[in-house]
Short mmCIF file of C-alpha atoms in Angstrom, two decimals:
data_model
loop_
_atom_site.label_atom_id
_atom_site.label_comp_id
_atom_site.label_asym_id
_atom_site.label_seq_id
_atom_site.Cartn_x
_atom_site.Cartn_y
_atom_site.Cartn_z
CA MET A 1 28.32 -13.81 48.89
CA ILE A 2 26.41 -13.43 45.81
CA ASP A 3 24.62 -9.85 45.67
CA LYS A 4 22.69 -9.10 42.47
CA THR A 5 21.38 -5.67 43.91
CA VAL A 6 22.79 -2.40 42.50
CA PRO A 7 22.63 0.98 44.16
CA GLY A 8 20.51 3.25 41.39
CA THR A 9 18.98 2.84 38.21
CA ALA A 10 21.74 3.98 36.07
CA ASP A 11 23.89 1.18 37.60
CA ALA A 12 21.04 -1.53 36.58
CA VAL A 13 21.17 -0.22 33.02
CA ALA A 14 25.20 0.30 32.47
CA GLY A 15 26.79 -1.40 29.64
CA VAL A 16 23.97 -1.58 27.37
CA ALA A 17 25.65 -1.28 23.98
CA ASP A 18 24.20 0.86 20.65
CA GLY A 19 22.47 -1.70 18.73
CA SER A 20 21.27 -3.90 21.14
CA THR A 21 18.41 -5.94 21.54
CA VAL A 22 15.92 -5.21 24.67
CA MET A 23 13.13 -6.74 26.23
CA ILE A 24 10.64 -4.59 28.05
CA GLY A 25 7.93 -6.24 29.94
CA GLY A 26 4.69 -4.29 30.49
CA PHE A 27 0.98 -5.07 29.09
CA GLY A 28 -0.03 -1.49 28.46
CA ARG A 29 1.02 0.43 31.62
CA ALA A 30 1.00 -2.58 34.03
CA GLY A 31 4.30 -3.90 34.53
CA GLN A 32 6.24 -1.16 32.37
CA PRO A 33 9.35 -1.16 34.03
CA VAL A 34 9.42 2.93 33.74
CA GLU A 35 12.43 4.10 35.97
CA LEU A 36 14.56 1.73 34.19
CA ILE A 37 13.72 3.01 31.03
CA ASP A 38 14.14 6.73 32.02
CA ALA A 39 17.78 5.39 33.07
CA LEU A 40 18.39 3.98 29.85
CA ILE A 41 17.22 7.06 28.25
CA GLU A 42 19.78 8.93 30.50
CA GLN A 43 22.19 6.09 29.66
CA GLY A 44 22.64 6.80 25.98
CA ALA A 45 22.55 3.81 23.94
CA GLY A 46 20.77 3.59 20.54
CA ASP A 47 19.84 2.28 17.40
CA LEU A 48 18.14 -0.01 19.77
CA THR A 49 15.36 -3.01 18.86
CA ILE A 50 12.87 -3.14 21.44
CA VAL A 51 10.83 -5.98 21.98
CA SER A 52 7.54 -5.22 23.83
CA ASN A 53 3.99 -6.08 23.80
CA ASN A 54 3.12 -2.60 22.90
CA ALA A 55 4.63 0.54 21.73
CA GLY A 56 4.58 3.07 24.33
CA ASN A 57 1.77 5.04 26.07
CA GLY A 58 1.62 8.76 26.95
CA ASP A 59 4.69 10.70 26.90
CA THR A 60 6.70 8.78 29.69
CA GLY A 61 8.45 5.13 29.64
CA LEU A 62 8.84 3.62 26.61
CA ALA A 63 7.08 6.47 24.63
CA ALA A 64 9.91 8.85 25.72
CA LEU A 65 12.44 6.32 24.97
CA LEU A 66 11.08 6.10 21.12
CA ALA A 67 10.58 10.15 21.18
CA LYS A 68 14.38 10.83 21.77
CA GLY A 69 15.05 8.99 18.60
CA ARG A 70 16.93 5.99 19.99
CA VAL A 71 14.54 3.08 18.78
CA ARG A 72 15.59 1.64 15.36
CA ARG A 73 13.19 -1.26 15.45
CA MET A 74 10.09 -2.46 17.27
CA VAL A 75 8.54 -5.93 17.97
CA CYS A 76 5.27 -5.97 19.22
CA SER A 77 1.51 -7.29 19.01
CA PHE A 78 -0.20 -3.99 19.58
CA PRO A 79 1.49 -0.99 18.92
CA ARG A 80 -1.59 1.33 18.56
CA GLN A 81 -3.45 2.58 21.20
CA HIS A 82 -5.56 5.46 22.01
CA ASP A 83 -2.33 7.23 23.55
CA SER A 84 0.27 5.89 21.38
CA TRP A 85 0.79 8.84 19.54
CA VAL A 86 4.81 8.73 19.83
CA PHE A 87 5.10 5.45 17.80
CA ASP A 88 2.19 6.37 15.49
CA GLY A 89 4.30 10.02 14.62
CA LEU A 90 7.69 7.89 14.25
CA TYR A 91 5.51 5.20 12.02
CA ARG A 92 3.77 7.50 9.74
CA ALA A 93 6.97 9.44 9.18
CA GLY A 94 9.06 6.04 8.10
CA GLU A 95 11.41 6.80 11.04
CA ILE A 96 10.83 3.11 12.82
CA GLU A 97 10.20 -0.56 11.65
CA LEU A 98 7.66 -2.33 12.82
CA GLU A 99 7.65 -6.52 13.06
CA ILE A 100 3.96 -7.29 14.42
CA VAL A 101 3.65 -10.48 16.08
CA PRO A 102 0.39 -12.20 17.14
CA GLN A 103 0.65 -11.73 20.69
CA GLY A 104 0.96 -15.54 22.06
CA ASN A 105 3.55 -16.20 19.46
CA LEU A 106 5.41 -13.19 20.57
CA ALA A 107 4.86 -14.89 24.23
CA GLU A 108 5.93 -18.32 23.39
CA ARG A 109 9.07 -17.21 21.12
CA ILE A 110 10.47 -15.30 23.95
CA ARG A 111 9.82 -18.21 26.11
CA ALA A 112 11.18 -20.45 23.73
CA ALA A 113 14.51 -18.41 23.75
CA GLY A 114 14.64 -18.86 27.67
CA ALA A 115 14.23 -22.66 26.97
CA GLY A 116 16.58 -23.12 24.56
CA ILE A 117 14.17 -24.25 21.95
CA GLY A 118 15.31 -23.76 18.43
CA ALA A 119 11.85 -23.19 16.61
CA PHE A 120 8.32 -24.48 17.33
CA PHE A 121 5.09 -25.04 15.05
CA SER A 122 2.37 -22.58 16.29
CA PRO A 123 -1.44 -22.93 15.20
CA THR A 124 -2.12 -18.94 15.41
CA GLY A 125 -1.59 -17.23 12.29
CA VAL A 126 -2.21 -20.01 10.18
CA GLY A 127 -3.52 -18.72 6.41
CA THR A 128 -3.06 -15.10 7.20
CA GLU A 129 -0.77 -12.43 6.14
CA LEU A 130 1.35 -12.31 9.15
CA ALA A 131 2.61 -16.18 8.38
CA GLU A 132 3.61 -15.42 4.75
CA GLY A 133 6.88 -16.99 3.92
CA LYS A 134 6.71 -18.97 6.93
CA GLU A 135 7.43 -23.00 6.61
CA GLU A 136 4.07 -24.61 7.61
CA ARG A 137 3.25 -28.25 8.14
CA THR A 138 0.66 -30.17 8.96
CA ILE A 139 0.90 -32.32 11.97
CA ASP A 140 -1.79 -34.67 13.39
CA GLY A 141 -4.55 -32.85 10.50
CA ARG A 142 -4.01 -29.50 12.05
CA ARG A 143 -1.65 -26.52 10.30
CA TYR A 144 1.02 -24.87 11.80
CA VAL A 145 3.64 -22.48 11.41
CA LEU A 146 6.92 -22.46 11.95
CA GLU A 147 7.99 -20.31 14.83
CA TYR A 148 11.86 -18.84 16.03
CA PRO A 149 12.54 -17.96 19.22
CA ILE A 150 13.32 -13.99 20.26
CA LYS A 151 16.39 -13.86 22.22
CA ALA A 152 17.59 -10.21 23.79
CA ASP A 153 20.70 -8.62 25.09
CA VAL A 154 18.80 -6.98 27.77
CA ALA A 155 15.72 -7.49 29.39
CA LEU A 156 13.90 -4.67 31.44
CA ILE A 157 11.42 -5.79 33.80
CA SER A 158 9.22 -4.76 36.80
CA ALA A 159 8.48 -6.84 39.53
CA TYR A 160 7.19 -6.15 42.97
CA ARG A 161 9.46 -7.87 45.44
CA GLY A 162 13.44 -9.07 45.10
CA ASP A 163 16.03 -10.61 47.14
CA ARG A 164 20.18 -10.29 46.67
CA TRP A 165 20.04 -13.65 44.43
CA GLY A 166 17.24 -12.42 42.17
CA ASN A 167 14.38 -14.29 43.26
CA LEU A 168 11.24 -12.45 42.34
CA ILE A 169 7.49 -12.04 42.96
CA TYR A 170 5.11 -10.03 41.03
CA ARG A 171 2.08 -8.10 41.55
CA GLU A 172 -1.71 -9.11 39.80
CA THR A 173 -1.22 -8.83 36.27
CA ALA A 174 1.94 -6.83 36.06
CA ARG A 175 3.31 -10.00 35.85
CA ASN A 176 2.31 -10.36 32.17
CA PHE A 177 6.04 -10.38 30.42
CA GLY A 178 8.37 -10.22 32.92
CA PRO A 179 9.31 -14.23 33.85
CA ILE A 180 9.49 -15.12 30.54
CA MET A 181 11.83 -12.04 29.55
CA ALA A 182 13.78 -12.67 32.46
CA ALA A 183 14.79 -16.03 30.95
CA ALA A 184 15.37 -14.77 27.62
CA ALA A 185 18.20 -11.98 27.61
CA THR A 186 21.88 -12.09 28.39
CA THR A 187 21.46 -9.73 31.05
CA THR A 188 18.22 -9.32 33.01
CA VAL A 189 17.52 -6.03 35.15
CA ALA A 190 14.50 -6.05 37.63
CA GLN A 191 13.56 -3.23 39.23
CA VAL A 192 11.09 -3.96 42.42
CA ASP A 193 9.78 -1.86 45.21
CA GLU A 194 11.50 -3.53 47.66
CA VAL A 195 14.86 -5.53 48.35
CA VAL A 196 13.73 -8.39 50.88
CA ALA A 197 16.00 -10.23 53.20
CA LEU A 198 17.45 -13.42 51.84
CA GLY A 199 14.43 -15.84 52.86
CA ALA A 200 11.90 -13.24 53.12
CA LEU A 201 10.42 -14.64 49.94
CA ASP A 202 8.51 -18.08 50.31
CA PRO A 203 10.69 -20.41 48.21
CA GLU A 204 6.72 -22.15 47.20
CA ALA A 205 6.07 -18.64 46.02
CA VAL A 206 9.19 -17.26 44.15
CA VAL A 207 7.71 -16.71 40.30
CA THR A 208 11.08 -15.83 39.19
CA PRO A 209 14.11 -18.27 40.43
CA GLY A 210 17.08 -15.74 40.52
CA VAL A 211 19.21 -18.02 37.95
CA PHE A 212 17.29 -15.71 35.16
CA VAL A 213 17.77 -12.46 36.67
CA ASN A 214 21.23 -10.70 36.59
CA ARG A 215 20.54 -7.04 38.25
CA VAL A 216 18.29 -5.84 41.01
CA VAL A 217 17.16 -2.46 41.77
CA ALA A 218 14.90 -1.00 44.00
CA VAL A 219 12.82 1.92 42.93
CA ALA A 220 10.21 4.33 44.46
CA PRO A 221 7.32 1.93 45.58
CA ARG A 222 4.01 1.58 43.51
CA GLY A 223 1.90 4.54 45.59
CA TRP A 224 -1.28 2.14 45.97
CA VAL A 225 0.14 -0.63 48.28
CA GLN A 226 1.13 0.08 51.74
CA ASP A 227 3.08 -2.54 53.98
CA GLY A 228 1.61 -5.22 51.29
CA ILE A 229 -1.66 -4.19 51.53
CA PHE A 230 -3.69 -2.40 48.65
CA VAL A 231 -5.05 0.70 49.67
CA GLY A 232 -6.52 2.28 46.40
CA GLY A 233 -6.71 6.00 45.95
CA VAL A 234 -4.76 6.14 42.55
CA ASP A 235 -6.34 6.43 38.96
CA ILE A 236 -5.37 3.68 36.21
CA GLU A 237 -2.30 5.39 35.64
CA GLY A 238 -1.10 4.92 39.15
CA ARG A 239 -1.46 8.94 39.91
CA PRO A 240 -2.92 9.99 43.49
CA LEU A 241 -6.96 10.77 43.08
CA GLU A 242 -7.50 14.45 43.64
CA VAL A 243 -8.73 15.11 47.14
CA LEU A 244 -12.47 16.43 46.91
CA SER A 245 -12.78 19.91 49.49
CA MET B 1 -37.82 -7.90 10.32
CA THR B 2 -36.63 -7.28 13.87
CA ARG B 3 -33.06 -6.36 14.86
CA ILE B 4 -32.40 -6.27 19.07
CA GLY B 5 -29.99 -4.06 20.76
CA ARG B 6 -26.51 -4.72 21.66
CA GLU B 7 -27.15 -5.47 25.46
CA GLU B 8 -29.83 -7.40 24.30
CA LEU B 9 -27.32 -9.33 22.43
CA ALA B 10 -25.14 -9.86 25.21
CA GLN B 11 -28.03 -10.89 27.39
CA ARG B 12 -28.52 -13.77 24.42
CA ILE B 13 -24.85 -14.79 24.58
CA ALA B 14 -24.67 -14.70 28.07
CA SER B 15 -27.39 -16.95 28.63
CA ASP B 16 -25.62 -19.79 26.18
CA ILE B 17 -22.88 -19.81 28.67
CA PRO B 18 -22.84 -22.43 31.01
CA GLU B 19 -21.88 -23.00 34.60
CA GLY B 20 -18.24 -24.18 35.00
CA ALA B 21 -17.04 -22.81 31.39
CA TYR B 22 -14.00 -20.92 31.29
CA VAL B 23 -14.73 -17.83 28.80
CA ASN B 24 -12.42 -15.02 27.13
CA LEU B 25 -14.67 -12.27 26.35
CA GLY B 26 -12.70 -10.07 23.36
CA ILE B 27 -12.09 -6.23 23.65
CA GLY B 28 -15.04 -4.26 22.86
CA ALA B 29 -18.78 -5.27 22.72
CA PRO B 30 -18.29 -8.74 23.94
CA THR B 31 -17.14 -7.42 27.36
CA LEU B 32 -20.65 -6.55 27.80
CA VAL B 33 -21.67 -10.25 28.09
CA ALA B 34 -20.11 -10.41 31.45
CA ASN B 35 -22.89 -7.89 32.97
CA TYR B 36 -25.78 -10.59 31.86
CA LEU B 37 -23.80 -13.66 33.15
CA PRO B 38 -26.02 -15.01 36.11
CA SER B 39 -24.38 -14.16 39.55
CA ASP B 40 -25.58 -17.65 40.84
CA LEU B 41 -23.56 -19.24 38.44
CA GLU B 42 -19.86 -19.77 38.45
CA VAL B 43 -18.37 -19.04 34.91
CA ILE B 44 -14.53 -17.66 35.19
CA LEU B 45 -13.71 -15.42 32.90
CA HIS B 46 -9.96 -15.26 31.20
CA THR B 47 -7.92 -12.42 30.42
CA GLU B 48 -5.06 -12.88 28.17
CA ASN B 49 -3.21 -10.63 30.15
CA GLY B 50 -2.95 -13.04 33.19
CA LEU B 51 -5.75 -13.70 35.10
CA LEU B 52 -8.45 -16.14 35.66
CA GLY B 53 -11.14 -15.20 37.70
CA MET B 54 -11.77 -11.49 36.47
CA GLY B 55 -14.74 -9.96 38.23
CA SER B 56 -16.02 -6.58 37.34
CA ALA B 57 -14.85 -3.02 37.19
CA PRO B 58 -13.46 -1.73 40.32
CA ALA B 59 -15.08 1.51 42.25
CA PRO B 60 -13.25 4.95 41.26
CA GLY B 61 -11.03 5.02 44.89
CA LEU B 62 -10.04 1.26 44.24
CA ILE B 63 -8.76 1.11 41.07
CA ASP B 64 -5.49 -0.52 41.14
CA PRO B 65 -3.02 0.08 38.22
CA ASP B 66 -1.79 -3.71 38.28
CA LEU B 67 -5.06 -5.31 37.80
CA ILE B 68 -6.69 -4.83 34.54
CA ASN B 69 -7.83 -6.52 31.21
CA ALA B 70 -6.74 -7.15 28.07
CA GLY B 71 -8.45 -3.54 27.10
CA LYS B 72 -6.41 -2.41 29.88
CA GLN B 73 -8.96 -1.19 31.73
CA PRO B 74 -8.92 -1.87 35.81
CA VAL B 75 -10.82 -4.81 36.49
CA THR B 76 -11.22 -6.83 39.85
CA ALA B 77 -10.20 -10.52 40.87
CA LEU B 78 -12.79 -13.29 42.60
CA ALA B 79 -12.15 -15.32 45.58
CA GLY B 80 -10.61 -17.76 43.75
CA ALA B 81 -8.21 -16.39 40.88
CA ALA B 82 -5.23 -17.09 39.69
CA TYR B 83 -2.72 -15.15 38.13
CA PHE B 84 0.21 -16.23 35.38
CA HIS B 85 2.45 -15.20 32.92
CA HIS B 86 1.90 -14.54 29.13
CA ALA B 87 3.12 -17.62 27.87
CA ASP B 88 1.13 -19.88 30.57
CA SER B 89 -2.05 -17.39 29.64
CA PHE B 90 -1.98 -18.30 26.14
CA GLY B 91 -0.91 -21.53 26.34
CA MET B 92 -4.21 -21.89 27.79
CA MET B 93 -6.02 -20.71 24.74
CA ARG B 94 -3.91 -22.32 22.34
CA GLY B 95 -3.81 -25.51 24.30
CA GLY B 96 -7.61 -25.66 24.15
CA HIS B 97 -8.48 -25.32 27.62
CA LEU B 98 -10.67 -22.47 27.26
CA ASP B 99 -14.33 -23.49 26.19
CA ILE B 100 -15.59 -20.51 24.96
CA CYS B 101 -14.27 -17.30 23.33
CA VAL B 102 -16.58 -14.65 22.10
CA LEU B 103 -14.89 -11.95 19.76
CA GLY B 104 -16.18 -9.33 17.21
CA ALA B 105 -15.96 -9.31 13.87
CA PHE B 106 -15.30 -7.26 10.09
CA GLN B 107 -16.74 -10.48 8.06
CA VAL B 108 -17.20 -14.22 9.03
CA SER B 109 -16.95 -16.55 6.00
CA ALA B 110 -19.23 -19.66 5.23
CA THR B 111 -16.24 -21.67 6.25
CA GLY B 112 -16.18 -20.05 9.48
CA ASP B 113 -12.92 -17.68 8.59
CA LEU B 114 -12.36 -14.66 10.71
CA ALA B 115 -11.60 -11.43 9.88
CA ASN B 116 -11.24 -8.92 12.96
CA TRP B 117 -7.76 -7.34 13.05
CA SER B 118 -7.06 -5.32 10.00
CA THR B 119 -9.17 -3.54 7.29
CA GLY B 120 -6.26 -3.49 5.08
CA ALA B 121 -6.81 0.03 4.94
CA PRO B 122 -3.13 1.67 3.01
CA GLY B 123 -1.57 4.22 6.13
CA ALA B 124 -3.31 2.20 8.68
CA ILE B 125 -1.09 0.92 11.74
CA PRO B 126 -0.94 -2.80 11.80
CA ALA B 127 -1.67 -4.20 15.33
CA VAL B 128 -3.15 -7.85 15.86
CA GLY B 129 -2.24 -8.28 20.16
CA GLY B 130 -4.13 -11.20 21.02
CA ALA B 131 -6.63 -11.82 18.03
CA MET B 132 -4.81 -14.28 16.04
CA ASP B 133 -4.43 -16.28 19.27
CA LEU B 134 -8.02 -15.80 20.35
CA ALA B 135 -9.51 -17.03 17.19
CA ILE B 136 -7.84 -20.42 17.32
CA GLY B 137 -7.68 -20.82 20.59
CA ALA B 138 -10.99 -21.87 22.35
CA LYS B 139 -13.18 -25.03 21.81
CA ALA B 140 -16.14 -22.69 20.71
CA VAL B 141 -15.25 -19.32 18.75
CA TYR B 142 -18.55 -17.17 19.07
CA VAL B 143 -18.88 -13.80 17.14
CA MET B 144 -20.79 -11.16 18.32
CA THR B 145 -21.43 -8.38 15.67
CA ASP B 146 -23.67 -6.69 13.77
CA LEU B 147 -25.26 -8.51 10.75
CA LEU B 148 -24.62 -5.41 8.40
CA THR B 149 -22.09 -2.74 8.50
CA LYS B 150 -22.74 0.82 8.64
CA ALA B 151 -22.59 0.78 4.86
CA GLY B 152 -25.28 -1.87 5.06
CA GLU B 153 -22.93 -4.65 3.39
CA SER B 154 -23.41 -7.90 5.14
CA LYS B 155 -20.50 -9.04 7.71
CA LEU B 156 -21.43 -12.71 6.62
CA VAL B 157 -19.73 -13.15 3.60
CA ALA B 158 -18.93 -16.03 1.39
CA GLU B 159 -15.26 -15.32 1.22
CA CYS B 160 -13.92 -12.68 3.69
CA THR B 161 -12.17 -9.93 1.74
CA TYR B 162 -10.48 -8.48 4.79
CA PRO B 163 -7.24 -9.85 5.96
CA LEU B 164 -8.02 -13.05 7.88
CA THR B 165 -7.33 -13.44 11.94
CA GLY B 166 -8.15 -17.27 11.06
CA VAL B 167 -8.62 -20.05 9.32
CA GLY B 168 -12.20 -22.30 9.51
CA CYS B 169 -12.14 -21.15 13.47
CA VAL B 170 -15.78 -19.81 14.07
CA SER B 171 -18.23 -21.92 15.29
CA ARG B 172 -21.59 -19.57 15.57
CA VAL B 173 -22.30 -15.64 15.17
CA TYR B 174 -24.66 -14.05 17.05
CA THR B 175 -26.09 -11.08 15.13
CA ASP B 176 -28.58 -8.51 15.85
CA HIS B 177 -31.01 -10.05 13.40
CA ALA B 178 -30.43 -13.90 14.19
CA VAL B 179 -28.07 -16.38 15.45
CA PHE B 180 -26.13 -18.74 12.86
CA ASP B 181 -24.24 -21.92 13.23
CA VAL B 182 -21.04 -22.48 11.03
CA THR B 183 -21.49 -25.66 9.82
CA GLY B 184 -19.57 -27.93 6.91
CA GLY B 185 -22.39 -26.48 4.37
CA GLY B 186 -22.15 -23.00 5.47
CA PHE B 187 -24.19 -20.95 7.64
CA GLN B 188 -27.33 -22.53 9.18
CA VAL B 189 -30.08 -19.99 10.74
CA ARG B 190 -29.90 -21.19 14.66
CA GLU B 191 -32.70 -18.62 16.00
CA LEU B 192 -34.34 -15.80 14.35
CA PHE B 193 -34.61 -12.24 16.67
CA GLY B 194 -38.91 -11.61 16.39
CA GLY B 195 -39.96 -11.64 12.86
CA THR B 196 -36.96 -11.93 10.89
CA THR B 197 -37.59 -14.52 8.42
CA VAL B 198 -34.72 -16.47 6.50
CA ASP B 199 -35.98 -14.91 3.20
CA GLU B 200 -34.94 -11.35 4.69
CA LEU B 201 -31.69 -12.73 5.61
CA GLU B 202 -30.84 -14.52 2.65
CA GLN B 203 -31.71 -11.03 0.95
CA LEU B 204 -29.17 -9.12 3.38
CA THR B 205 -26.37 -11.44 3.43
CA GLY B 206 -26.72 -12.85 -0.33
CA LEU B 207 -26.02 -16.25 0.83
CA SER B 208 -27.94 -19.40 0.65
CA LEU B 209 -28.96 -20.25 3.98
CA GLN B 210 -30.56 -23.06 5.79
CA LEU B 211 -32.67 -23.24 8.65
CA ARG B 212 -31.70 -25.26 11.67
CA ILE B 213 -33.88 -28.10 12.57
CA GLU B 214 -34.51 -28.97 15.89
CA SER B 215 -34.20 -32.65 16.39
#
């Protein structure tokens, strides 16, 4: 019997080695696998290269991992946000390396890694400083730059529901980088709100087939959904709204 | 000389967006355009974090942290909306499937080069996000901006001095003074707001401008 589910988040991140490249899903807070990141902090791996669209928000999740000094290098498209003070401080102090990648190239480089593509020509960034030193080619009259895949040792992603074969569905725009990161890593770990019985996910609606997933762990379900129905009552960070008396 | 306000400019841009268009509105002022799209026309808004059919902001009690726009603000999804992952989302742009994208700018050059992601200031933390993909990723790229910086310098320039976002990618510039088309021969004035004249625009921009002749 195949069973990719693991009992807890500590089991889910077991074995992440120092010096690993770790992809972390999410766009801002949406789809950020906060419980897996907390477990990775606890697990202790350091000298990490993190591939993620942003570089942490507030003091939790990826920001907390950065604050612990576990990250040597960030590969991302948009580190600077109104609440990215942890990254900002490390960068200004020269304590972290940064590779900026245009968001679409970041996504396609991750996709290429998962799809076995050796490299590809992208029109994004042509003629800009982010394409300096890259091979350029004109194809059918349009300029392109050569971009290489980004693969990872580990991907940590957040989905909505999964089964023991690792099939996943997501929720709304929290899907973002999850499906492509799942395919681009040697070991992919998905946190889900709920592990459902095999067969409970409609095969027509599975977004990430289990072949791309190695470990599935259930975490505390998001508070704004009950029995699959959106109930609201939270702010943009998912905190319950103050009850007005 | 007449200037129009930001809301009025958003309204002006919205009036140029036809029914059936797939449109991406950049972060900042361009998002205002959504407020002026006529409710009886179907225009499909794309947000690069994975949604087609984006609706307006939710009521406070109905914020869904999983449903956000590129600016990470809460939004809603219209009936008929679709979610997709990031590679598909940027494939929609790069593959030329979006009709119009509206972006802000630091500078636009006479050949349609766009600079809007970095001032190149030393010590600034670079952050490009989807700007370079958007710049080359729609059939028509519109810029929405004030004509002048706060210091009074023209944002329309012969050649960009700020780091480029995209080369030769801008098709039209909507400013608070006038609307300009980028043509093979430089900026062409498409529309003047109020009493603004081409002579005044040439003084403000230091560029030689042509007036578009309606045929």
